[in-house]
């Protein structure tokens, strides 16, 4: 019987075999906690995070959908500024 953590690691390994980010088309990783939302654009070949954004700096409390929209807009703006036009999600 596997534990919750072991099961989660198996799922992550299966997913990462199928989805790989390259320099031309990096991977978009989104993490949502109970209070915040985080997004990163990652180049898996070099193992580096190219762009990151989160809802930690938001001054006012807004709904989750609005937080997600703001973080998405931040990531998209930063990606376009750095010359990234497409990502793997």
Coordinates of C-alpha atoms in Angstrom, one line a residue:
X1 CA 0.0 0.0 0.0
X2 CA 1.4 3.4 -1.0
X3 CA 1.2 6.5 1.1
X4 CA -0.3 9.7 -0.1
X5 CA 3.1 11.2 -0.8
X6 CA 4.3 8.2 -2.7
X7 CA 1.2 8.2 -4.8
X8 CA 1.6 11.9 -5.6
X9 CA 5.3 11.3 -6.6
X10 CA 4.2 8.5 -9.0
X11 CA 1.6 10.8 -10.6
X12 CA 4.2 13.6 -11.0
X13 CA 6.7 11.2 -12.6
X14 CA 4.1 10.0 -15.1
X15 CA 3.2 13.5 -16.0
X16 CA 6.8 14.8 -16.4
X17 CA 7.6 12.0 -18.8
X18 CA 4.9 13.3 -21.2
X19 CA 5.4 17.1 -20.7
X20 CA 8.8 18.6 -21.1
X21 CA 9.7 22.2 -21.4
X22 CA 12.5 23.3 -23.8
X23 CA 14.2 26.6 -24.4
X24 CA 11.9 27.3 -27.3
X25 CA 8.7 26.1 -25.6
X26 CA 9.1 26.1 -21.8
X27 CA 6.7 24.5 -19.3
X28 CA 4.1 26.5 -17.4
X29 CA 3.7 25.3 -13.9
X30 CA 0.8 26.5 -11.8
X31 CA 0.4 25.9 -8.0
X32 CA -2.7 26.9 -6.1
X33 CA -2.7 26.9 -2.3
X34 CA -5.7 27.7 -0.1
X35 CA -4.7 31.4 0.0
X36 CA -2.4 32.1 -2.9
X37 CA -1.7 31.2 -6.5
X38 CA 1.8 30.8 -8.1
X39 CA 2.9 30.4 -11.7
X40 CA 6.3 29.7 -13.2
X41 CA 7.7 29.2 -16.6
X42 CA 10.4 26.6 -16.5
X43 CA 13.1 25.4 -18.9
X44 CA 13.4 21.7 -18.0
X45 CA 16.6 21.1 -20.1
X46 CA 18.6 23.6 -18.1
X47 CA 16.6 23.2 -14.9
X48 CA 16.0 26.9 -14.5
X49 CA 12.9 29.0 -13.7
X50 CA 12.7 31.7 -16.4
X51 CA 9.7 33.6 -15.1
X52 CA 7.6 33.5 -11.9
X53 CA 4.6 35.4 -10.6
X54 CA 2.4 35.0 -7.5
X55 CA -0.5 36.7 -5.8
X56 CA 1.5 37.3 -2.6
X57 CA 2.0 41.0 -3.4
X58 CA -1.7 41.8 -3.9
X59 CA -2.7 44.5 -1.5
X60 CA -6.4 43.8 -1.3
X61 CA -8.3 40.6 -0.8
X62 CA -10.1 39.5 -4.0
X63 CA -11.7 36.4 -5.2
X64 CA -9.7 33.4 -6.4
X65 CA -10.7 33.9 -10.1
X66 CA -9.5 37.5 -9.9
X67 CA -6.2 36.5 -8.3
X68 CA -5.7 33.9 -11.0
X69 CA -6.4 36.4 -13.8
X70 CA -3.9 38.9 -12.3
X71 CA -1.2 36.3 -11.9
X72 CA -1.9 35.0 -15.5
X73 CA -1.6 38.5 -16.8
X74 CA 1.7 39.1 -15.0
X75 CA 3.2 35.9 -16.4
X76 CA 2.0 36.6 -19.9
X77 CA 3.4 40.1 -19.8
X78 CA 6.8 39.0 -18.5
X79 CA 6.9 36.1 -21.1
X80 CA 6.2 38.4 -24.0
X81 CA 8.9 40.9 -22.8
X82 CA 11.5 38.1 -22.6
X83 CA 10.5 36.7 -26.1
X84 CA 8.5 33.6 -25.1
X85 CA 5.5 33.2 -27.4
X86 CA 4.3 29.6 -26.5
X87 CA 4.5 27.3 -23.5
X88 CA 3.6 23.7 -22.7
X89 CA 0.9 23.4 -20.0

